[in-house]
Amino acid sequence: MAPREPMVEGATRGSCIPTDGADMVKTLLRVVLGFVVGCFSAGLTLVLFVLTPSEIAGLPPDVAGDRIAKAFELAVFVSVQAAIFSAPFALVAVALGEIMRNREWTFYAGACIAIAVLGFMAQRMSEQVGQPTIVNNYALTAFLTAGFVAGLVYWMASGRLAGGPPRTDAAPGGAAPAIPSEPTATKS
């Protein structure tokens, strides 16, 4: 029996889907770890828009330590909320990135910014008439920055490895390999 190939070329050009159980588990763990780290970075970014570093720097050391501990605690709570909201959207983005073997940081940053915009719009739509609103430039900037940071952190933790190991049949420069054409018949 010939050894089983761990990766199989998919239906889309350049996609590589793991078929070996160990490779699938590694990919799943890598993606989940990247998602968790990305959500925490988004939560921490949002908290840093509320409790700014310059505010912490101006506090006495004993109070600053307490505030930093509270900030990390709040970041965990915000991260959980970010994960709950973004999970279905992130699943689609990550699946596309893995299938297309997209290792560009711009793809993941753009996807997370789009998810952050959806989160901002969802927050806006849930507001009650006559209550204070989230619609202001500072809040929008916080959401967009959190999305960018989450995408960049996800890419660093997981996205740069999307689709498994680099293809060995790729042409230099990352271009797809040339498809051999059928030989032309010569007239004799």
JSON list of C-alpha atoms in Angstrom, two decimals:
[
{"chain": "A", "resi": 1, "resn": "MET", "atom": "CA", "xyz": [0.00, 0.00, 0.00]},
{"chain": "A", "resi": 2, "resn": "ALA", "atom": "CA", "xyz": [1.21, 3.47, -0.85]},
{"chain": "A", "resi": 3, "resn": "PRO", "atom": "CA", "xyz": [1.31, 5.98, 2.01]},
{"chain": "A", "resi": 4, "resn": "ARG", "atom": "CA", "xyz": [-1.73, 8.20, 2.14]},
{"chain": "A", "resi": 5, "resn": "GLU", "atom": "CA", "xyz": [-1.18, 11.78, 1.02]},
{"chain": "A", "resi": 6, "resn": "PRO", "atom": "CA", "xyz": [-1.97, 14.11, 3.98]},
{"chain": "A", "resi": 7, "resn": "MET", "atom": "CA", "xyz": [-3.30, 16.92, 1.78]},
{"chain": "A", "resi": 8, "resn": "VAL", "atom": "CA", "xyz": [-5.64, 16.74, -1.18]},
{"chain": "A", "resi": 9, "resn": "GLU", "atom": "CA", "xyz": [-6.03, 19.42, -3.80]},
{"chain": "A", "resi": 10, "resn": "GLY", "atom": "CA", "xyz": [-9.56, 20.78, -3.58]},
{"chain": "A", "resi": 11, "resn": "ALA", "atom": "CA", "xyz": [-11.97, 21.83, -6.28]},
{"chain": "A", "resi": 12, "resn": "THR", "atom": "CA", "xyz": [-10.90, 25.47, -6.13]},
{"chain": "A", "resi": 13, "resn": "ARG", "atom": "CA", "xyz": [-7.56, 26.49, -7.51]},
{"chain": "A", "resi": 14, "resn": "GLY", "atom": "CA", "xyz": [-4.88, 26.47, -4.86]},
{"chain": "A", "resi": 15, "resn": "SER", "atom": "CA", "xyz": [-7.05, 25.13, -2.05]},
{"chain": "A", "resi": 16, "resn": "CYS", "atom": "CA", "xyz": [-5.64, 22.45, 0.14]},
{"chain": "A", "resi": 17, "resn": "ILE", "atom": "CA", "xyz": [-7.89, 20.58, 2.54]},
{"chain": "A", "resi": 18, "resn": "PRO", "atom": "CA", "xyz": [-6.31, 18.43, 5.25]},
{"chain": "A", "resi": 19, "resn": "THR", "atom": "CA", "xyz": [-7.52, 14.83, 5.09]},
{"chain": "A", "resi": 20, "resn": "ASP", "atom": "CA", "xyz": [-5.27, 13.34, 7.74]},
{"chain": "A", "resi": 21, "resn": "GLY", "atom": "CA", "xyz": [-6.92, 13.38, 11.18]},
{"chain": "A", "resi": 22, "resn": "ALA", "atom": "CA", "xyz": [-3.83, 14.75, 12.93]},
{"chain": "A", "resi": 23, "resn": "ASP", "atom": "CA", "xyz": [-3.55, 17.60, 10.41]},
{"chain": "A", "resi": 24, "resn": "MET", "atom": "CA", "xyz": [-7.22, 18.45, 10.87]},
{"chain": "A", "resi": 25, "resn": "VAL", "atom": "CA", "xyz": [-6.83, 18.58, 14.65]},
{"chain": "A", "resi": 26, "resn": "LYS", "atom": "CA", "xyz": [-3.72, 20.76, 14.35]},
{"chain": "A", "resi": 27, "resn": "THR", "atom": "CA", "xyz": [-5.53, 23.13, 11.99]},
{"chain": "A", "resi": 28, "resn": "LEU", "atom": "CA", "xyz": [-8.58, 23.29, 14.24]},
{"chain": "A", "resi": 29, "resn": "LEU", "atom": "CA", "xyz": [-6.46, 24.00, 17.34]},
{"chain": "A", "resi": 30, "resn": "ARG", "atom": "CA", "xyz": [-4.47, 26.65, 15.47]},
{"chain": "A", "resi": 31, "resn": "VAL", "atom": "CA", "xyz": [-7.66, 28.38, 14.28]},
{"chain": "A", "resi": 32, "resn": "VAL", "atom": "CA", "xyz": [-9.35, 28.23, 17.70]},
{"chain": "A", "resi": 33, "resn": "LEU", "atom": "CA", "xyz": [-6.24, 29.55, 19.43]},
{"chain": "A", "resi": 34, "resn": "GLY", "atom": "CA", "xyz": [-6.00, 32.38, 16.89]},
{"chain": "A", "resi": 35, "resn": "PHE", "atom": "CA", "xyz": [-9.68, 33.20, 17.40]},
{"chain": "A", "resi": 36, "resn": "VAL", "atom": "CA", "xyz": [-9.33, 33.30, 21.19]},
{"chain": "A", "resi": 37, "resn": "VAL", "atom": "CA", "xyz": [-6.21, 35.47, 21.07]},
{"chain": "A", "resi": 38, "resn": "GLY", "atom": "CA", "xyz": [-7.83, 37.74, 18.46]},
{"chain": "A", "resi": 39, "resn": "CYS", "atom": "CA", "xyz": [-10.97, 38.18, 20.56]},
{"chain": "A", "resi": 40, "resn": "PHE", "atom": "CA", "xyz": [-8.90, 38.97, 23.65]},
{"chain": "A", "resi": 41, "resn": "SER", "atom": "CA", "xyz": [-6.89, 41.55, 21.72]},
{"chain": "A", "resi": 42, "resn": "ALA", "atom": "CA", "xyz": [-10.15, 43.14, 20.48]},
{"chain": "A", "resi": 43, "resn": "GLY", "atom": "CA", "xyz": [-11.50, 43.23, 24.04]},
{"chain": "A", "resi": 44, "resn": "LEU", "atom": "CA", "xyz": [-8.30, 44.75, 25.38]},
{"chain": "A", "resi": 45, "resn": "THR", "atom": "CA", "xyz": [-8.30, 47.34, 22.61]},
{"chain": "A", "resi": 46, "resn": "LEU", "atom": "CA", "xyz": [-11.87, 48.38, 23.42]},
{"chain": "A", "resi": 47, "resn": "VAL", "atom": "CA", "xyz": [-11.04, 48.61, 27.13]},
{"chain": "A", "resi": 48, "resn": "LEU", "atom": "CA", "xyz": [-8.01, 50.79, 26.33]},
{"chain": "A", "resi": 49, "resn": "PHE", "atom": "CA", "xyz": [-10.37, 53.22, 24.62]},
{"chain": "A", "resi": 50, "resn": "VAL", "atom": "CA", "xyz": [-12.27, 53.51, 27.91]},
{"chain": "A", "resi": 51, "resn": "LEU", "atom": "CA", "xyz": [-9.34, 53.45, 30.32]},
{"chain": "A", "resi": 52, "resn": "THR", "atom": "CA", "xyz": [-6.56, 55.14, 28.35]},
{"chain": "A", "resi": 53, "resn": "PRO", "atom": "CA", "xyz": [-2.87, 54.49, 28.98]},
{"chain": "A", "resi": 54, "resn": "SER", "atom": "CA", "xyz": [-2.31, 58.20, 29.65]},
{"chain": "A", "resi": 55, "resn": "GLU", "atom": "CA", "xyz": [-4.97, 58.06, 32.37]},
{"chain": "A", "resi": 56, "resn": "ILE", "atom": "CA", "xyz": [-3.24, 55.09, 33.99]},
{"chain": "A", "resi": 57, "resn": "ALA", "atom": "CA", "xyz": [0.17, 56.79, 33.78]},
{"chain": "A", "resi": 58, "resn": "GLY", "atom": "CA", "xyz": [-1.15, 59.76, 35.78]},
{"chain": "A", "resi": 59, "resn": "LEU", "atom": "CA", "xyz": [-2.34, 57.62, 38.69]},
{"chain": "A", "resi": 60, "resn": "PRO", "atom": "CA", "xyz": [-0.36, 56.80, 41.86]},
{"chain": "A", "resi": 61, "resn": "PRO", "atom": "CA", "xyz": [1.33, 53.37, 41.61]},
{"chain": "A", "resi": 62, "resn": "ASP", "atom": "CA", "xyz": [-0.99, 51.59, 44.07]},
{"chain": "A", "resi": 63, "resn": "VAL", "atom": "CA", "xyz": [-4.12, 52.86, 42.31]},
{"chain": "A", "resi": 64, "resn": "ALA", "atom": "CA", "xyz": [-2.64, 52.22, 38.84]},
{"chain": "A", "resi": 65, "resn": "GLY", "atom": "CA", "xyz": [-2.01, 48.55, 39.68]},
{"chain": "A", "resi": 66, "resn": "ASP", "atom": "CA", "xyz": [-5.62, 48.14, 40.78]},
{"chain": "A", "resi": 67, "resn": "ARG", "atom": "CA", "xyz": [-6.91, 49.86, 37.64]},
{"chain": "A", "resi": 68, "resn": "ILE", "atom": "CA", "xyz": [-4.75, 47.70, 35.39]},
{"chain": "A", "resi": 69, "resn": "ALA", "atom": "CA", "xyz": [-6.07, 44.55, 37.10]},
{"chain": "A", "resi": 70, "resn": "LYS", "atom": "CA", "xyz": [-9.65, 45.79, 36.64]},
{"chain": "A", "resi": 71, "resn": "ALA", "atom": "CA", "xyz": [-8.89, 46.64, 33.00]},
{"chain": "A", "resi": 72, "resn": "PHE", "atom": "CA", "xyz": [-7.71, 43.09, 32.31]},
{"chain": "A", "resi": 73, "resn": "GLU", "atom": "CA", "xyz": [-10.77, 41.70, 34.07]},
{"chain": "A", "resi": 74, "resn": "LEU", "atom": "CA", "xyz": [-13.01, 43.91, 31.94]},
{"chain": "A", "resi": 75, "resn": "ALA", "atom": "CA", "xyz": [-11.06, 42.93, 28.82]},
{"chain": "A", "resi": 76, "resn": "VAL", "atom": "CA", "xyz": [-11.89, 39.26, 29.49]},
{"chain": "A", "resi": 77, "resn": "PHE", "atom": "CA", "xyz": [-15.61, 40.08, 29.77]},
{"chain": "A", "resi": 78, "resn": "VAL", "atom": "CA", "xyz": [-15.53, 42.19, 26.60]},
{"chain": "A", "resi": 79, "resn": "SER", "atom": "CA", "xyz": [-13.59, 39.42, 24.82]},
{"chain": "A", "resi": 80, "resn": "VAL", "atom": "CA", "xyz": [-16.31, 36.91, 25.63]},
{"chain": "A", "resi": 81, "resn": "GLN", "atom": "CA", "xyz": [-18.96, 39.23, 24.22]},
{"chain": "A", "resi": 82, "resn": "ALA", "atom": "CA", "xyz": [-16.83, 39.84, 21.11]},
{"chain": "A", "resi": 83, "resn": "ALA", "atom": "CA", "xyz": [-16.38, 36.09, 20.66]},
{"chain": "A", "resi": 84, "resn": "ILE", "atom": "CA", "xyz": [-20.10, 35.38, 21.02]},
{"chain": "A", "resi": 85, "resn": "PHE", "atom": "CA", "xyz": [-21.04, 38.01, 18.45]},
{"chain": "A", "resi": 86, "resn": "SER", "atom": "CA", "xyz": [-18.23, 37.41, 15.96]},
{"chain": "A", "resi": 87, "resn": "ALA", "atom": "CA", "xyz": [-18.04, 33.59, 15.97]},
{"chain": "A", "resi": 88, "resn": "PRO", "atom": "CA", "xyz": [-20.39, 32.92, 13.01]},
{"chain": "A", "resi": 89, "resn": "PHE", "atom": "CA", "xyz": [-18.83, 35.68, 10.90]},
{"chain": "A", "resi": 90, "resn": "ALA", "atom": "CA", "xyz": [-15.30, 34.65, 11.84]},
{"chain": "A", "resi": 91, "resn": "LEU", "atom": "CA", "xyz": [-16.10, 31.03, 10.97]},
{"chain": "A", "resi": 92, "resn": "VAL", "atom": "CA", "xyz": [-16.97, 32.08, 7.42]},
{"chain": "A", "resi": 93, "resn": "ALA", "atom": "CA", "xyz": [-13.89, 34.32, 7.09]},
{"chain": "A", "resi": 94, "resn": "VAL", "atom": "CA", "xyz": [-11.53, 31.69, 8.51]},
{"chain": "A", "resi": 95, "resn": "ALA", "atom": "CA", "xyz": [-13.00, 28.94, 6.33]},
{"chain": "A", "resi": 96, "resn": "LEU", "atom": "CA", "xyz": [-12.50, 31.10, 3.24]},
{"chain": "A", "resi": 97, "resn": "GLY", "atom": "CA", "xyz": [-8.96, 31.92, 4.30]},
{"chain": "A", "resi": 98, "resn": "GLU", "atom": "CA", "xyz": [-8.10, 28.28, 4.91]},
{"chain": "A", "resi": 99, "resn": "ILE", "atom": "CA", "xyz": [-9.68, 26.99, 1.71]},
{"chain": "A", "resi": 100, "resn": "MET", "atom": "CA", "xyz": [-8.11, 29.70, -0.41]},
{"chain": "A", "resi": 101, "resn": "ARG", "atom": "CA", "xyz": [-4.81, 29.35, 1.48]},
{"chain": "A", "resi": 102, "resn": "ASN", "atom": "CA", "xyz": [-4.91, 33.11, 2.00]},
{"chain": "A", "resi": 103, "resn": "ARG", "atom": "CA", "xyz": [-1.96, 34.14, 4.13]},
{"chain": "A", "resi": 104, "resn": "GLU", "atom": "CA", "xyz": [-2.25, 37.90, 3.62]},
{"chain": "A", "resi": 105, "resn": "TRP", "atom": "CA", "xyz": [-2.66, 39.98, 6.79]},
{"chain": "A", "resi": 106, "resn": "THR", "atom": "CA", "xyz": [-4.89, 42.38, 4.87]},
{"chain": "A", "resi": 107, "resn": "PHE", "atom": "CA", "xyz": [-7.51, 39.66, 4.33]},
{"chain": "A", "resi": 108, "resn": "TYR", "atom": "CA", "xyz": [-7.84, 38.93, 8.07]},
{"chain": "A", "resi": 109, "resn": "ALA", "atom": "CA", "xyz": [-7.65, 42.60, 9.10]},
{"chain": "A", "resi": 110, "resn": "GLY", "atom": "CA", "xyz": [-10.30, 43.50, 6.52]},
{"chain": "A", "resi": 111, "resn": "ALA", "atom": "CA", "xyz": [-12.55, 40.64, 7.59]},
{"chain": "A", "resi": 112, "resn": "CYS", "atom": "CA", "xyz": [-12.29, 41.62, 11.26]},
{"chain": "A", "resi": 113, "resn": "ILE", "atom": "CA", "xyz": [-12.92, 45.29, 10.46]},
{"chain": "A", "resi": 114, "resn": "ALA", "atom": "CA", "xyz": [-16.07, 44.23, 8.58]},
{"chain": "A", "resi": 115, "resn": "ILE", "atom": "CA", "xyz": [-17.15, 42.15, 11.59]},
{"chain": "A", "resi": 116, "resn": "ALA", "atom": "CA", "xyz": [-16.49, 45.15, 13.86]},
{"chain": "A", "resi": 117, "resn": "VAL", "atom": "CA", "xyz": [-18.66, 47.35, 11.62]},
{"chain": "A", "resi": 118, "resn": "LEU", "atom": "CA", "xyz": [-21.44, 44.76, 11.90]},
{"chain": "A", "resi": 119, "resn": "GLY", "atom": "CA", "xyz": [-21.01, 44.82, 15.69]},
{"chain": "A", "resi": 120, "resn": "PHE", "atom": "CA", "xyz": [-21.21, 48.61, 15.73]},
{"chain": "A", "resi": 121, "resn": "MET", "atom": "CA", "xyz": [-24.38, 48.54, 13.59]},
{"chain": "A", "resi": 122, "resn": "ALA", "atom": "CA", "xyz": [-25.92, 45.83, 15.80]},
{"chain": "A", "resi": 123, "resn": "GLN", "atom": "CA", "xyz": [-25.20, 47.94, 18.88]},
{"chain": "A", "resi": 124, "resn": "ARG", "atom": "CA", "xyz": [-26.73, 50.98, 17.19]},
{"chain": "A", "resi": 125, "resn": "MET", "atom": "CA", "xyz": [-29.89, 49.08, 16.21]},
{"chain": "A", "resi": 126, "resn": "SER", "atom": "CA", "xyz": [-30.39, 47.79, 19.76]},
{"chain": "A", "resi": 127, "resn": "GLU", "atom": "CA", "xyz": [-30.55, 51.30, 21.26]},
{"chain": "A", "resi": 128, "resn": "GLN", "atom": "CA", "xyz": [-33.77, 52.62, 22.72]},
{"chain": "A", "resi": 129, "resn": "VAL", "atom": "CA", "xyz": [-35.29, 55.87, 21.50]},
{"chain": "A", "resi": 130, "resn": "GLY", "atom": "CA", "xyz": [-34.45, 58.74, 23.84]},
{"chain": "A", "resi": 131, "resn": "GLN", "atom": "CA", "xyz": [-31.45, 56.94, 25.41]},
{"chain": "A", "resi": 132, "resn": "PRO", "atom": "CA", "xyz": [-27.80, 57.97, 24.92]},
{"chain": "A", "resi": 133, "resn": "THR", "atom": "CA", "xyz": [-26.47, 56.69, 21.61]},
{"chain": "A", "resi": 134, "resn": "ILE", "atom": "CA", "xyz": [-23.26, 54.98, 20.59]},
{"chain": "A", "resi": 135, "resn": "VAL", "atom": "CA", "xyz": [-23.14, 56.89, 17.31]},
{"chain": "A", "resi": 136, "resn": "ASN", "atom": "CA", "xyz": [-20.05, 59.08, 17.63]},
{"chain": "A", "resi": 137, "resn": "ASN", "atom": "CA", "xyz": [-16.62, 59.11, 16.05]},
{"chain": "A", "resi": 138, "resn": "TYR", "atom": "CA", "xyz": [-14.83, 57.89, 19.18]},
{"chain": "A", "resi": 139, "resn": "ALA", "atom": "CA", "xyz": [-16.97, 54.75, 19.47]},
{"chain": "A", "resi": 140, "resn": "LEU", "atom": "CA", "xyz": [-16.69, 54.03, 15.75]},
{"chain": "A", "resi": 141, "resn": "THR", "atom": "CA", "xyz": [-12.91, 54.48, 15.94]},
{"chain": "A", "resi": 142, "resn": "ALA", "atom": "CA", "xyz": [-12.78, 52.11, 18.91]},
{"chain": "A", "resi": 143, "resn": "PHE", "atom": "CA", "xyz": [-14.72, 49.42, 17.03]},
{"chain": "A", "resi": 144, "resn": "LEU", "atom": "CA", "xyz": [-12.67, 49.82, 13.83]},
{"chain": "A", "resi": 145, "resn": "THR", "atom": "CA", "xyz": [-9.38, 49.76, 15.74]},
{"chain": "A", "resi": 146, "resn": "ALA", "atom": "CA", "xyz": [-10.47, 46.68, 17.71]},
{"chain": "A", "resi": 147, "resn": "GLY", "atom": "CA", "xyz": [-11.36, 44.94, 14.45]},
{"chain": "A", "resi": 148, "resn": "PHE", "atom": "CA", "xyz": [-8.02, 45.83, 12.88]},
{"chain": "A", "resi": 149, "resn": "VAL", "atom": "CA", "xyz": [-6.06, 44.69, 15.94]},
{"chain": "A", "resi": 150, "resn": "ALA", "atom": "CA", "xyz": [-8.05, 41.45, 16.18]},
{"chain": "A", "resi": 151, "resn": "GLY", "atom": "CA", "xyz": [-7.43, 40.69, 12.50]},
{"chain": "A", "resi": 152, "resn": "LEU", "atom": "CA", "xyz": [-3.73, 41.42, 12.75]},
{"chain": "A", "resi": 153, "resn": "VAL", "atom": "CA", "xyz": [-3.35, 39.33, 15.91]},
{"chain": "A", "resi": 154, "resn": "TYR", "atom": "CA", "xyz": [-5.34, 36.46, 14.35]},
{"chain": "A", "resi": 155, "resn": "TRP", "atom": "CA", "xyz": [-3.07, 36.59, 11.31]},
{"chain": "A", "resi": 156, "resn": "MET", "atom": "CA", "xyz": [0.06, 36.51, 13.51]},
{"chain": "A", "resi": 157, "resn": "ALA", "atom": "CA", "xyz": [-1.27, 33.59, 15.56]},
{"chain": "A", "resi": 158, "resn": "SER", "atom": "CA", "xyz": [-2.93, 31.55, 12.83]},
{"chain": "A", "resi": 159, "resn": "GLY", "atom": "CA", "xyz": [-3.74, 33.20, 9.51]},
{"chain": "A", "resi": 160, "resn": "ARG", "atom": "CA", "xyz": [-0.17, 33.33, 8.23]},
{"chain": "A", "resi": 161, "resn": "LEU", "atom": "CA", "xyz": [-0.21, 29.52, 8.29]},
{"chain": "A", "resi": 162, "resn": "ALA", "atom": "CA", "xyz": [-3.56, 29.15, 6.50]},
{"chain": "A", "resi": 163, "resn": "GLY", "atom": "CA", "xyz": [-4.04, 26.13, 4.29]},
{"chain": "A", "resi": 164, "resn": "GLY", "atom": "CA", "xyz": [-1.26, 24.01, 5.73]},
{"chain": "A", "resi": 165, "resn": "PRO", "atom": "CA", "xyz": [2.39, 23.86, 4.72]},
{"chain": "A", "resi": 166, "resn": "PRO", "atom": "CA", "xyz": [3.56, 25.81, 1.67]},
{"chain": "A", "resi": 167, "resn": "ARG", "atom": "CA", "xyz": [2.87, 24.10, -1.62]},
{"chain": "A", "resi": 168, "resn": "THR", "atom": "CA", "xyz": [5.87, 22.43, -3.18]},
{"chain": "A", "resi": 169, "resn": "ASP", "atom": "CA", "xyz": [4.49, 22.71, -6.71]},
{"chain": "A", "resi": 170, "resn": "ALA", "atom": "CA", "xyz": [4.11, 26.50, -6.59]},
{"chain": "A", "resi": 171, "resn": "ALA", "atom": "CA", "xyz": [6.08, 28.55, -9.07]},
{"chain": "A", "resi": 172, "resn": "PRO", "atom": "CA", "xyz": [8.65, 31.05, -7.75]},
{"chain": "A", "resi": 173, "resn": "GLY", "atom": "CA", "xyz": [7.07, 34.22, -6.39]},
{"chain": "A", "resi": 174, "resn": "GLY", "atom": "CA", "xyz": [3.99, 32.42, -5.06]},
{"chain": "A", "resi": 175, "resn": "ALA", "atom": "CA", "xyz": [2.29, 32.17, -8.45]},
{"chain": "A", "resi": 176, "resn": "ALA", "atom": "CA", "xyz": [0.16, 29.15, -9.21]},
{"chain": "A", "resi": 177, "resn": "PRO", "atom": "CA", "xyz": [1.92, 26.47, -11.24]},
{"chain": "A", "resi": 178, "resn": "ALA", "atom": "CA", "xyz": [1.38, 26.56, -14.95]},
{"chain": "A", "resi": 179, "resn": "ILE", "atom": "CA", "xyz": [-1.21, 24.12, -16.24]},
{"chain": "A", "resi": 180, "resn": "PRO", "atom": "CA", "xyz": [0.35, 22.01, -18.95]},
{"chain": "A", "resi": 181, "resn": "SER", "atom": "CA", "xyz": [-1.47, 22.35, -22.22]},
{"chain": "A", "resi": 182, "resn": "GLU", "atom": "CA", "xyz": [-2.34, 19.44, -24.42]},
{"chain": "A", "resi": 183, "resn": "PRO", "atom": "CA", "xyz": [0.24, 18.67, -27.04]},
{"chain": "A", "resi": 184, "resn": "THR", "atom": "CA", "xyz": [-0.66, 19.97, -30.45]},
{"chain": "A", "resi": 185, "resn": "ALA", "atom": "CA", "xyz": [-0.78, 17.54, -33.28]},
{"chain": "A", "resi": 186, "resn": "THR", "atom": "CA", "xyz": [1.73, 18.21, -36.04]},
{"chain": "A", "resi": 187, "resn": "LYS", "atom": "CA", "xyz": [0.91, 17.57, -39.65]},
{"chain": "A", "resi": 188, "resn": "SER", "atom": "CA", "xyz": [3.29, 15.31, -41.44]}
]
